[in-house]
XYZ file of C-alpha atoms in Angstrom:
664
model
C 20.703 4.912 -2.830
C 17.458 6.900 -2.611
C 16.836 9.169 0.346
C 14.145 8.046 2.806
C 10.920 10.026 2.783
C 9.198 11.456 5.846
C 5.434 11.151 6.252
C 4.578 14.540 7.735
C 0.875 13.657 7.896
C 1.614 11.544 10.974
C 2.247 14.755 12.914
C -0.722 16.818 14.109
C 0.777 20.295 14.072
C -2.179 22.323 12.777
C -2.766 25.328 15.089
C -6.082 25.361 17.001
C -7.252 28.645 15.425
C -6.670 27.379 11.898
C -8.333 24.093 12.783
C -11.437 25.889 14.086
C -11.569 28.098 10.981
C -11.239 25.068 8.757
C -14.036 23.318 10.584
C -16.300 26.353 10.192
C -15.464 26.595 6.496
C -16.207 22.912 5.993
C -19.489 23.305 7.899
C -20.500 26.212 5.636
C -19.584 24.213 2.547
C -21.495 21.223 3.856
C -24.498 23.419 4.593
C -24.427 24.899 1.108
C -24.163 21.441 -0.450
C -27.118 20.305 1.679
C -29.093 23.383 0.627
C -28.385 22.677 -3.028
C -29.419 19.036 -2.591
C -32.647 20.086 -0.828
C -33.307 22.623 -3.594
C -32.968 19.912 -6.205
C -35.401 17.711 -4.287
C -37.913 20.546 -3.798
C -37.639 21.471 -7.475
C -38.283 17.851 -8.475
C -41.333 17.723 -6.177
C -42.553 21.033 -7.586
C -42.223 19.764 -11.149
C -44.036 16.593 -10.179
C -46.800 18.631 -8.568
C -47.103 20.861 -11.635
C -47.273 17.865 -13.944
C -49.803 16.194 -11.651
C -51.958 19.330 -11.669
C -51.651 19.577 -15.432
C -52.570 15.920 -15.830
C -55.525 16.334 -13.482
C -56.660 19.432 -15.374
C -56.507 17.543 -18.634
C -58.332 14.604 -17.121
C -61.075 16.835 -15.787
C -61.367 18.554 -19.151
C -61.541 15.200 -20.915
C -64.148 13.988 -18.433
C -66.267 17.093 -18.931
C -65.983 16.788 -22.704
C -66.849 13.101 -22.590
C -69.824 13.707 -20.249
C -71.184 16.454 -22.439
C -70.652 14.409 -25.610
C -72.440 11.350 -24.206
C -75.307 13.513 -22.853
C -75.669 15.178 -26.225
C -75.844 11.960 -28.221
C -78.155 10.153 -25.779
C -80.450 13.191 -25.575
C -80.557 13.085 -29.371
C -81.423 9.399 -29.113
C -84.254 10.343 -26.717
C -85.584 12.780 -29.312
C -85.401 10.078 -31.970
C -87.322 7.674 -29.742
C -89.971 10.327 -29.012
C -90.426 10.745 -32.750
C -90.782 6.994 -33.160
C -93.278 6.926 -30.275
C -95.427 9.553 -32.002
C -95.370 7.563 -35.203
C -96.368 4.476 -33.251
C -99.348 6.272 -31.724
C -100.512 7.478 -35.113
C -100.318 4.030 -36.605
C -101.193 2.087 -33.512
C -98.570 -0.455 -34.587
C -94.975 -1.257 -33.565
C -92.236 0.244 -35.597
C -90.007 -2.786 -35.530
C -90.885 -5.663 -37.747
C -89.427 -8.228 -35.390
C -88.508 -8.337 -31.715
C -84.912 -7.401 -30.995
C -84.112 -6.436 -34.557
C -82.629 -2.998 -35.036
C -84.013 -0.966 -37.841
C -81.838 0.105 -40.682
C -81.136 3.834 -41.109
C -82.622 3.498 -44.595
C -86.048 2.303 -43.176
C -88.891 4.702 -44.166
C -90.220 4.520 -40.574
C -87.119 6.297 -39.168
C -86.826 10.038 -38.790
C -85.273 11.813 -41.726
C -82.548 13.451 -39.582
C -81.812 10.800 -36.925
C -78.835 11.072 -34.497
C -75.515 9.342 -34.806
C -76.396 6.573 -32.351
C -79.503 5.734 -34.353
C -77.679 5.841 -37.638
C -74.709 3.694 -36.546
C -75.272 -0.009 -37.266
C -75.407 -2.542 -34.424
C -75.632 0.139 -31.720
C -79.427 -0.109 -31.146
C -79.946 -3.776 -30.339
C -83.668 -3.513 -29.562
C -86.418 -0.849 -29.618
C -90.196 -1.160 -29.298
C -93.269 0.687 -28.218
C -94.448 -0.725 -24.863
C -98.013 0.337 -23.859
C -98.723 1.101 -20.218
C -100.964 -1.949 -19.735
C -98.102 -4.290 -20.732
C -95.624 -2.849 -18.219
C -97.181 -4.302 -15.068
C -96.301 -7.946 -15.715
C -92.944 -9.229 -16.873
C -94.668 -11.940 -18.804
C -96.241 -9.264 -21.041
C -92.839 -7.839 -21.908
C -91.177 -8.620 -25.203
C -88.860 -11.622 -25.285
C -85.707 -9.449 -25.493
C -86.739 -7.603 -22.317
C -87.707 -10.861 -20.567
C -84.207 -12.264 -21.323
C -82.632 -9.140 -19.821
C -84.910 -9.401 -16.764
C -83.678 -12.915 -16.072
C -80.120 -11.592 -15.521
C -78.973 -10.748 -11.966
C -80.516 -7.419 -10.905
C -82.045 -7.113 -14.379
C -85.771 -7.237 -13.478
C -85.578 -4.602 -10.655
C -83.571 -2.262 -12.858
C -86.062 -2.485 -15.752
C -89.126 -2.121 -13.519
C -87.571 0.900 -11.837
C -86.874 2.430 -15.254
C -90.507 1.918 -16.415
C -91.926 3.178 -13.141
C -89.731 6.280 -13.241
C -90.911 7.343 -16.701
C -94.570 7.296 -15.727
C -94.089 8.903 -12.352
C -91.639 11.618 -13.247
C -92.804 12.117 -16.846
C -89.268 12.014 -18.255
C -86.917 9.578 -19.897
C -85.184 6.994 -17.664
C -82.209 4.673 -17.998
C -81.373 1.251 -16.571
C -78.139 -0.730 -16.509
C -75.691 -1.172 -17.865
C -76.440 -4.900 -17.835
C -73.833 -7.411 -19.015
C -74.357 -9.216 -22.305
C -73.116 -12.727 -22.767
C -72.588 -14.822 -25.817
C -70.142 -14.417 -28.659
C -70.199 -10.618 -28.464
C -69.661 -9.681 -24.828
C -70.403 -6.176 -23.711
C -72.889 -4.062 -21.736
C -76.432 -3.002 -22.630
C -77.836 0.349 -21.535
C -81.686 0.474 -21.489
C -83.591 3.656 -22.302
C -87.317 4.297 -21.909
C -88.969 7.474 -23.318
C -92.519 8.089 -21.991
C -95.473 9.313 -24.061
C -98.528 11.136 -22.676
C -101.854 11.864 -24.314
C -104.184 14.462 -22.764
C -102.107 14.252 -19.598
C -102.440 10.508 -19.327
C -99.463 8.118 -19.521
C -99.979 5.845 -22.480
C -96.660 3.981 -22.704
C -92.883 4.035 -23.309
C -90.699 3.557 -26.297
C -87.996 1.223 -24.996
C -84.536 0.808 -26.613
C -81.462 -1.353 -25.779
C -78.123 0.300 -26.640
C -74.805 -1.607 -26.954
C -72.729 0.747 -24.856
C -69.206 -0.193 -26.150
C -70.303 0.243 -29.769
C -71.959 3.489 -28.875
C -68.653 4.735 -27.358
C -66.731 3.763 -30.472
C -69.217 5.594 -32.683
C -69.282 8.723 -30.533
C -65.574 9.186 -29.672
C -63.549 10.865 -32.466
C -60.547 9.000 -33.905
C -58.012 11.533 -32.581
C -59.330 10.989 -29.042
C -59.285 7.202 -29.443
C -55.638 7.287 -30.564
C -54.552 9.151 -27.423
C -56.903 7.594 -24.825
C -58.089 4.172 -23.798
C -61.769 4.524 -22.720
C -63.759 1.631 -21.357
C -66.724 1.038 -19.113
C -66.041 0.381 -15.434
C -69.145 -1.265 -14.020
C -67.799 -1.298 -10.453
C -66.949 2.414 -10.297
C -65.120 4.064 -7.435
C -61.658 4.181 -9.065
C -59.706 7.418 -8.904
C -59.084 7.418 -12.680
C -62.782 7.027 -13.648
C -65.066 9.629 -15.198
C -68.638 9.570 -13.819
C -71.447 9.916 -16.401
C -74.852 10.817 -14.927
C -78.008 9.643 -16.704
C -81.504 9.770 -15.162
C -81.939 6.552 -13.285
C -78.345 5.300 -13.508
C -74.724 6.410 -13.159
C -71.908 5.149 -15.364
C -68.152 5.110 -14.661
C -65.669 5.269 -17.508
C -61.964 4.509 -17.194
C -60.055 7.133 -19.172
C -56.300 6.478 -19.514
C -53.928 8.476 -21.683
C -51.977 6.223 -24.019
C -49.145 8.704 -24.753
C -49.130 11.264 -21.957
C -47.538 14.497 -23.043
C -45.995 16.580 -20.342
C -45.709 20.312 -20.449
C -42.456 21.426 -22.046
C -42.017 24.732 -20.195
C -41.877 23.306 -16.629
C -39.539 20.525 -17.714
C -37.297 22.975 -19.556
C -37.250 25.213 -16.495
C -36.469 22.222 -14.304
C -33.629 21.124 -16.643
C -32.055 24.584 -16.628
C -32.419 24.875 -12.856
C -31.052 21.361 -12.366
C -28.027 22.098 -14.542
C -27.368 25.296 -12.591
C -27.733 23.504 -9.268
C -25.485 20.652 -10.369
C -22.906 23.149 -11.612
C -23.130 24.889 -8.262
C -22.716 21.567 -6.466
C -19.689 20.729 -8.635
C -18.234 24.158 -7.921
C -18.833 23.704 -4.207
C -17.252 20.243 -4.350
C -14.224 21.629 -6.202
C -13.998 24.415 -3.634
C -14.224 21.856 -0.842
C -11.462 19.741 -2.406
C -9.301 22.811 -2.917
C -9.924 23.841 0.676
C -9.024 20.396 1.989
C -5.904 20.271 -0.205
C -4.878 23.744 0.889
C -5.413 22.819 4.532
C -3.282 19.704 4.042
C -0.530 21.717 2.371
C -0.671 24.364 5.081
C -0.488 21.677 7.750
C 2.492 20.071 6.002
C 4.227 23.427 5.662
C 3.599 24.137 9.320
C 4.880 20.661 10.183
C 8.003 21.102 8.088
C 8.678 24.499 9.597
C 8.334 23.177 13.147
C 10.370 20.090 12.286
C 13.110 22.176 10.670
C 13.241 24.461 13.681
C 13.448 21.445 16.000
C 16.224 19.932 13.857
C 18.120 23.231 13.924
C 17.889 23.341 17.703
C 18.854 19.676 18.107
C 21.675 19.410 15.571
C 25.233 20.279 16.607
C 26.395 20.914 13.056
C 26.825 24.448 11.866
C 24.599 25.046 8.822
C 24.776 27.893 6.331
C 23.539 28.691 2.831
C 24.673 30.955 -0.046
C 23.174 32.010 -3.335
C 24.946 31.389 -6.622
C 26.914 34.629 -6.211
C 28.352 33.642 -2.865
C 26.151 35.961 -0.782
C 25.241 34.444 2.598
C 21.549 33.649 3.031
C 21.200 31.698 6.246
C 23.127 30.428 9.295
C 21.795 28.417 12.212
C 22.463 28.943 15.890
C 24.968 26.081 16.021
C 27.092 27.855 13.391
C 26.895 31.105 15.377
C 28.046 29.292 18.515
C 30.833 27.617 16.520
C 32.458 30.860 15.305
C 31.278 33.119 18.138
C 29.608 35.719 15.890
C 25.904 36.732 15.809
C 23.731 35.793 12.821
C 23.251 39.445 11.780
C 26.973 39.820 11.153
C 27.350 36.472 9.389
C 24.497 37.033 6.873
C 25.382 40.654 6.100
C 26.327 40.624 2.375
C 28.230 43.901 2.676
C 30.678 42.554 5.263
C 33.281 39.797 4.664
C 33.094 36.610 6.656
C 34.764 37.545 9.967
C 35.869 33.993 10.750
C 37.711 33.444 7.427
C 41.428 34.284 7.722
C 41.963 34.787 3.969
C 40.294 36.815 1.214
C 36.480 37.141 1.482
C 35.643 35.034 -1.609
C 38.378 32.470 -1.170
C 36.180 30.330 1.051
C 33.184 30.235 -1.345
C 35.368 29.495 -4.376
C 37.178 26.742 -2.500
C 33.925 25.182 -1.304
C 32.243 25.405 -4.716
C 35.191 23.712 -6.396
C 35.155 21.057 -3.662
C 31.384 20.472 -3.834
C 31.432 20.060 -7.615
C 33.246 16.732 -7.083
C 30.748 14.078 -5.843
C 33.530 11.924 -4.397
C 34.992 14.820 -2.437
C 31.544 15.694 -1.045
C 31.494 12.429 0.886
C 34.934 13.000 2.432
C 34.511 16.663 3.268
C 37.092 19.430 3.347
C 39.193 20.314 6.367
C 39.693 24.038 7.036
C 40.948 26.332 9.741
C 38.786 29.227 10.900
C 39.348 31.930 13.490
C 36.992 32.215 16.422
C 35.680 35.556 17.617
C 37.985 35.389 20.645
C 41.013 34.752 18.398
C 41.799 31.040 18.754
C 42.026 28.814 15.668
C 39.316 26.245 14.872
C 39.780 23.041 12.892
C 36.530 22.306 11.012
C 35.329 19.651 8.577
C 33.100 21.182 5.892
C 30.541 19.360 3.691
C 28.329 20.917 1.059
C 25.627 20.205 -1.487
C 23.866 22.277 -4.158
C 20.356 23.663 -3.618
C 18.557 22.451 -6.748
C 15.051 22.941 -8.101
C 13.081 19.911 -9.377
C 14.296 20.669 -12.901
C 17.941 20.537 -11.769
C 18.594 24.285 -11.726
C 21.095 25.199 -8.995
C 19.885 28.228 -7.037
C 22.380 28.103 -4.208
C 24.580 26.020 -1.987
C 24.107 24.466 1.438
C 27.026 23.643 3.704
C 27.645 22.116 7.106
C 30.607 22.624 9.415
C 31.739 20.263 12.169
C 34.196 21.373 14.835
C 37.041 18.848 14.780
C 39.475 20.864 16.894
C 39.270 18.413 19.772
C 39.516 15.473 17.404
C 42.637 16.933 15.840
C 44.145 17.457 19.273
C 43.327 13.836 20.173
C 44.827 12.634 16.892
C 48.053 14.541 17.539
C 48.176 13.151 21.053
C 47.463 9.659 19.733
C 50.287 10.071 17.198
C 52.701 10.956 19.986
C 51.486 8.008 22.020
C 51.888 5.771 18.958
C 55.484 6.889 18.609
C 56.041 6.117 22.271
C 54.295 2.755 21.848
C 56.451 1.883 18.871
C 59.546 2.723 20.876
C 58.278 0.497 23.676
C 57.531 -2.200 21.111
C 61.054 -2.030 19.826
C 62.316 -2.456 23.383
C 59.988 -5.405 23.853
C 61.180 -6.875 20.556
C 64.761 -6.564 21.763
C 63.779 -8.378 24.931
C 61.993 -11.085 22.929
C 65.057 -11.509 20.709
C 67.256 -11.783 23.776
C 64.881 -14.298 25.362
C 64.639 -16.274 22.131
C 68.381 -16.357 21.731
C 68.807 -17.442 25.315
C 66.203 -20.162 24.793
C 67.539 -21.364 21.444
C 71.261 -21.184 22.199
C 70.991 -22.908 25.553
C 71.296 -26.411 24.064
C 74.072 -25.809 21.446
C 76.150 -23.780 23.880
C 75.705 -26.447 26.531
C 76.791 -29.085 24.036
C 79.831 -27.001 23.066
C 80.703 -26.560 26.730
C 80.410 -30.307 27.331
C 82.565 -31.183 24.320
C 85.154 -28.509 25.268
C 85.371 -29.684 28.911
C 85.629 -33.337 27.895
C 88.311 -32.558 25.295
C 90.245 -30.440 27.831
C 90.114 -33.193 30.438
C 91.331 -35.822 27.986
C 94.144 -33.510 26.882
C 95.231 -32.827 30.449
C 95.201 -36.536 31.198
C 96.916 -37.252 27.851
C 94.393 -39.957 27.111
C 93.433 -38.771 23.624
C 95.230 -39.014 20.325
C 95.220 -36.574 17.434
C 93.031 -38.910 15.416
C 90.388 -38.754 18.188
C 90.623 -34.960 18.501
C 89.589 -34.351 14.866
C 86.008 -35.761 15.073
C 85.361 -33.903 18.363
C 86.517 -30.599 16.931
C 84.439 -31.173 13.776
C 81.433 -31.891 15.981
C 82.055 -28.711 17.938
C 82.384 -26.730 14.678
C 79.016 -28.057 13.427
C 77.371 -27.145 16.725
C 78.859 -23.653 16.586
C 77.719 -23.241 12.954
C 74.222 -24.319 13.933
C 74.226 -21.816 16.780
C 75.250 -19.094 14.306
C 72.395 -20.016 11.965
C 69.972 -19.935 14.886
C 71.165 -16.439 15.755
C 70.712 -15.292 12.139
C 67.228 -16.771 11.762
C 65.987 -15.532 15.084
C 67.404 -12.079 14.334
C 65.704 -12.043 10.913
C 62.445 -13.292 12.391
C 62.524 -10.687 15.158
C 63.136 -7.953 12.566
C 60.232 -9.301 10.440
C 62.552 -9.830 7.491
C 61.639 -12.075 4.590
C 62.130 -15.749 5.356
C 63.978 -18.115 3.069
C 61.054 -20.297 1.977
C 61.782 -23.329 -0.129
C 59.636 -26.343 -1.079
C 59.939 -28.818 1.790
C 58.863 -32.474 1.715
C 57.319 -33.136 5.108
C 57.709 -36.947 5.329
C 61.543 -37.050 5.544
C 61.602 -33.725 7.350
C 59.319 -34.926 10.181
C 61.219 -38.229 10.444
C 64.567 -36.438 10.742
C 63.402 -33.832 13.302
C 61.581 -36.365 15.477
C 64.641 -38.681 15.410
C 66.880 -35.884 16.777
C 64.718 -35.222 19.878
C 66.312 -36.703 23.058
C 63.861 -39.143 24.622
C 63.543 -39.877 28.372
C 64.121 -43.424 29.445
C 61.082 -45.652 28.970
C 59.147 -43.299 26.660
C 57.545 -44.807 23.592
C 57.484 -42.525 20.494
C 55.527 -43.567 17.411
C 55.455 -41.793 14.060
C 52.634 -42.289 11.538
C 53.556 -40.959 8.114
C 51.736 -41.494 4.788
C 53.284 -43.415 1.960
C 56.131 -41.858 0.055
C 53.982 -42.040 -3.064
C 51.855 -39.206 -1.611
C 54.222 -36.250 -1.383
C 53.240 -33.471 1.009
C 55.270 -30.388 0.083
C 54.964 -27.029 1.804
C 56.788 -23.716 1.255
C 58.774 -23.289 4.479
C 61.975 -22.118 6.087
C 63.391 -25.509 7.126
C 65.457 -24.185 10.040
C 62.620 -22.215 11.640
C 60.072 -24.968 11.048
C 62.550 -27.509 12.502
C 62.887 -25.359 15.585
C 59.067 -25.124 15.996
C 58.480 -28.878 15.512
C 61.454 -29.800 17.722
C 60.085 -27.584 20.491
C 56.526 -29.038 20.289
C 57.776 -32.664 20.289
C 60.184 -31.911 23.143
C 57.314 -30.426 25.201
C 55.254 -33.564 24.513
C 58.028 -35.827 25.775
C 58.453 -33.733 28.917
C 54.722 -33.775 29.727
C 54.133 -37.442 28.822
C 56.399 -38.683 31.645
C 53.902 -37.079 34.085
C 51.211 -39.495 33.015
C 49.460 -41.805 35.451
C 49.836 -44.691 33.015
C 52.686 -47.197 33.179
C 54.301 -46.203 29.877
C 54.602 -42.571 28.667
C 53.717 -42.303 25.016
C 54.070 -39.675 22.277
C 52.547 -39.944 18.838
C 53.409 -37.882 15.731
C 51.412 -38.121 12.526
C 50.675 -36.172 9.367
C 47.008 -35.316 8.666
C 45.930 -34.077 5.279
C 43.137 -31.558 4.716
C 41.952 -29.730 1.587
C 44.718 -27.271 0.711
C 46.690 -27.799 3.919
C 48.562 -30.386 5.932
C 48.912 -30.735 9.679
C 51.719 -32.100 11.863
C 49.865 -33.612 14.830
C 51.790 -34.202 18.073
C 49.884 -35.952 20.899
C 50.897 -37.342 24.285
C 49.267 -39.168 27.164
C 50.191 -36.590 29.754
C 47.788 -34.527 31.891
C 46.842 -32.306 28.917
C 46.081 -28.568 28.803
C 43.428 -27.334 31.250
C 40.477 -25.742 29.395
C 40.870 -22.441 31.238
C 44.512 -22.148 30.037
C 44.014 -22.920 26.319
C 43.671 -19.240 25.478
C 46.922 -18.055 27.113
C 49.443 -20.896 26.715
C 50.910 -19.097 23.682
C 51.447 -15.842 25.564
C 55.041 -14.755 26.152
C 56.481 -15.665 29.554
C 53.454 -17.878 30.318
C 54.709 -21.321 31.415
C 53.549 -24.287 33.473
C 56.990 -25.964 33.713
C 59.306 -25.430 36.644
C 62.186 -23.216 35.562
C 60.687 -22.596 32.104
C 60.940 -19.186 30.390
C 57.483 -19.282 28.743
C 58.868 -18.398 25.295
C 58.835 -21.776 23.513
C 55.174 -21.975 22.442
C 55.084 -18.219 21.768
C 57.997 -18.569 19.351
C 56.420 -21.663 17.781
C 53.156 -19.834 17.111
C 55.035 -16.870 15.622
C 56.953 -19.197 13.307
C 53.801 -21.055 12.142
C 51.859 -17.819 11.600
C 54.839 -16.468 9.633
C 54.305 -19.483 7.371
C 50.581 -18.473 6.993
C 49.475 -21.360 9.161
C 48.034 -21.903 12.609
C 48.351 -24.071 15.722
C 45.296 -25.896 17.106
C 45.194 -27.167 20.674
C 42.836 -29.980 21.654
C 42.595 -33.119 23.768
C 43.739 -36.328 22.092
C 40.950 -38.843 21.624
C 43.439 -41.735 21.452
C 46.084 -40.865 24.082
C 43.814 -38.631 26.246
C 46.486 -35.989 26.665
C 47.422 -32.744 24.912
C 47.297 -32.612 21.128
C 49.018 -29.832 19.131
C 48.427 -29.623 15.361
C 50.691 -27.411 13.239
C 48.669 -26.550 10.103
C 50.651 -25.420 7.046
C 49.394 -24.539 3.533
C 50.436 -26.888 0.760
C 52.221 -25.754 -2.381
C 49.682 -24.467 -4.906
């Protein structure tokens, strides 16, 4: 059977000072963990800020580079248009052979060293010399310009561009205007003025496909890393403004594969690892602190509990090491032997309470405790108290073992049984006295039983003797008549002798003479010998002879018990209120036993007297001794049976059932 465990965590025995210190330590640990967490958050925000600044710096640099590149190429386009305008003035004819048709870079009318925009196919959609007198009316414009003017906001933008060139004497831009059709995009218009002797003579106007111009200007390495497109609306935070005279463009520049700076991220990774390691260390320290606090609280609880148990227990406790040197005694042990603890645990002094050699006690106890069966029973010893009187003690012991089974000492308990021994000796003396009284009572019971059992045979002998004496004195009897009377008297005397022997053996609890007994003829014979009062009706119900009911019994004793029960039934049945007193005897069979049931129609046994009718000297009959039913119960119990008392359901009187075990 395993020992029950004690949950010490249910006890709050941690001292207030330690509890306050533990709370402060946990607060410091919590604060440090919070500081580390905040540091990680601040470091992440710092890295994000650094990357945002780096991304913004790159975006600004890209915007500046893009602005400068576009300015450079469009300024070169302005120079090319100025050259074309000069050629047009010298020839007084348009350079283009058809309206809206871009010239090929191989055309002899183009400059020898034209810019990239001019040399890239399909970038210049339209260019033409437009004299000053044709600029006033839209209807005088070329068809390509008239189509652009018909677009929303197209005409005001173009007129503003033409007016700006003449007024400010510099190139002007308009648009970008959307282009429909199969090739959607945006058109940027450019007008380059020409003056002769200080007078404005006209503009060379060109229409540039802006998306194609971007693709021709932007290098491939920039196009692989950035997505650049025109944003006509403008105003977005990710746009790059491009300023041209007369218009302002907005380009969306988005990095396709943004590359973050390695150094800040590496620094952040190292710092994050250090902070996480610090957090793990702080968590481990917190767990160790909590575990240590729990262990300290449990140790404190166990110490307080052990001290309380030592003060509450009445057993004397002591401990030795493996060499028999005393290690510990409790106060109960000191009170038991009357010596202080300093004397009892002194290894240089022998045990003062032990009457024999100093090591005899330890050797005796160790040999006793090595036997597990003897440990449960304990060992009785006699010690000597400090004041000199002898103590009777009961000693138990157990080894002090480590978890690996190594025995490091022994623990023993001592219980003062001096008073118990005194009570046992007194009880033994009282038992002797009680047995003597019992023998006297047994003698009285034997005398009462003999008086009860011999009353009838002795009375019969006295009657036969008096009758025979009277007949002899009157000389009215012959010798032939004397013989049967004397034989009858001899049988009665022999029966009385057997009664004395059986009752004497029963009173001495000697072995009975049990023999197999068939109950059917036995019950018939015993019931037929009972004297019946006049007018009583006795009926016997016995099973068929084919069903033998055999019990191991002493026939004489069982006859006496059955005779007594039937005789009591006849005596009580005549007190019935009915006209005819009746007694009924039957055999009832049960599993493994058989019962002799005797019922009458008398007044029955009162319920409050059922428990004591078998007591000795308890009787309800006038002049009775109260021994009949007591003897009957003793006889039946000696046969390993019992007597049941109940009320008869048929005759409504008392019903006694003598249960006897059948032969196996």
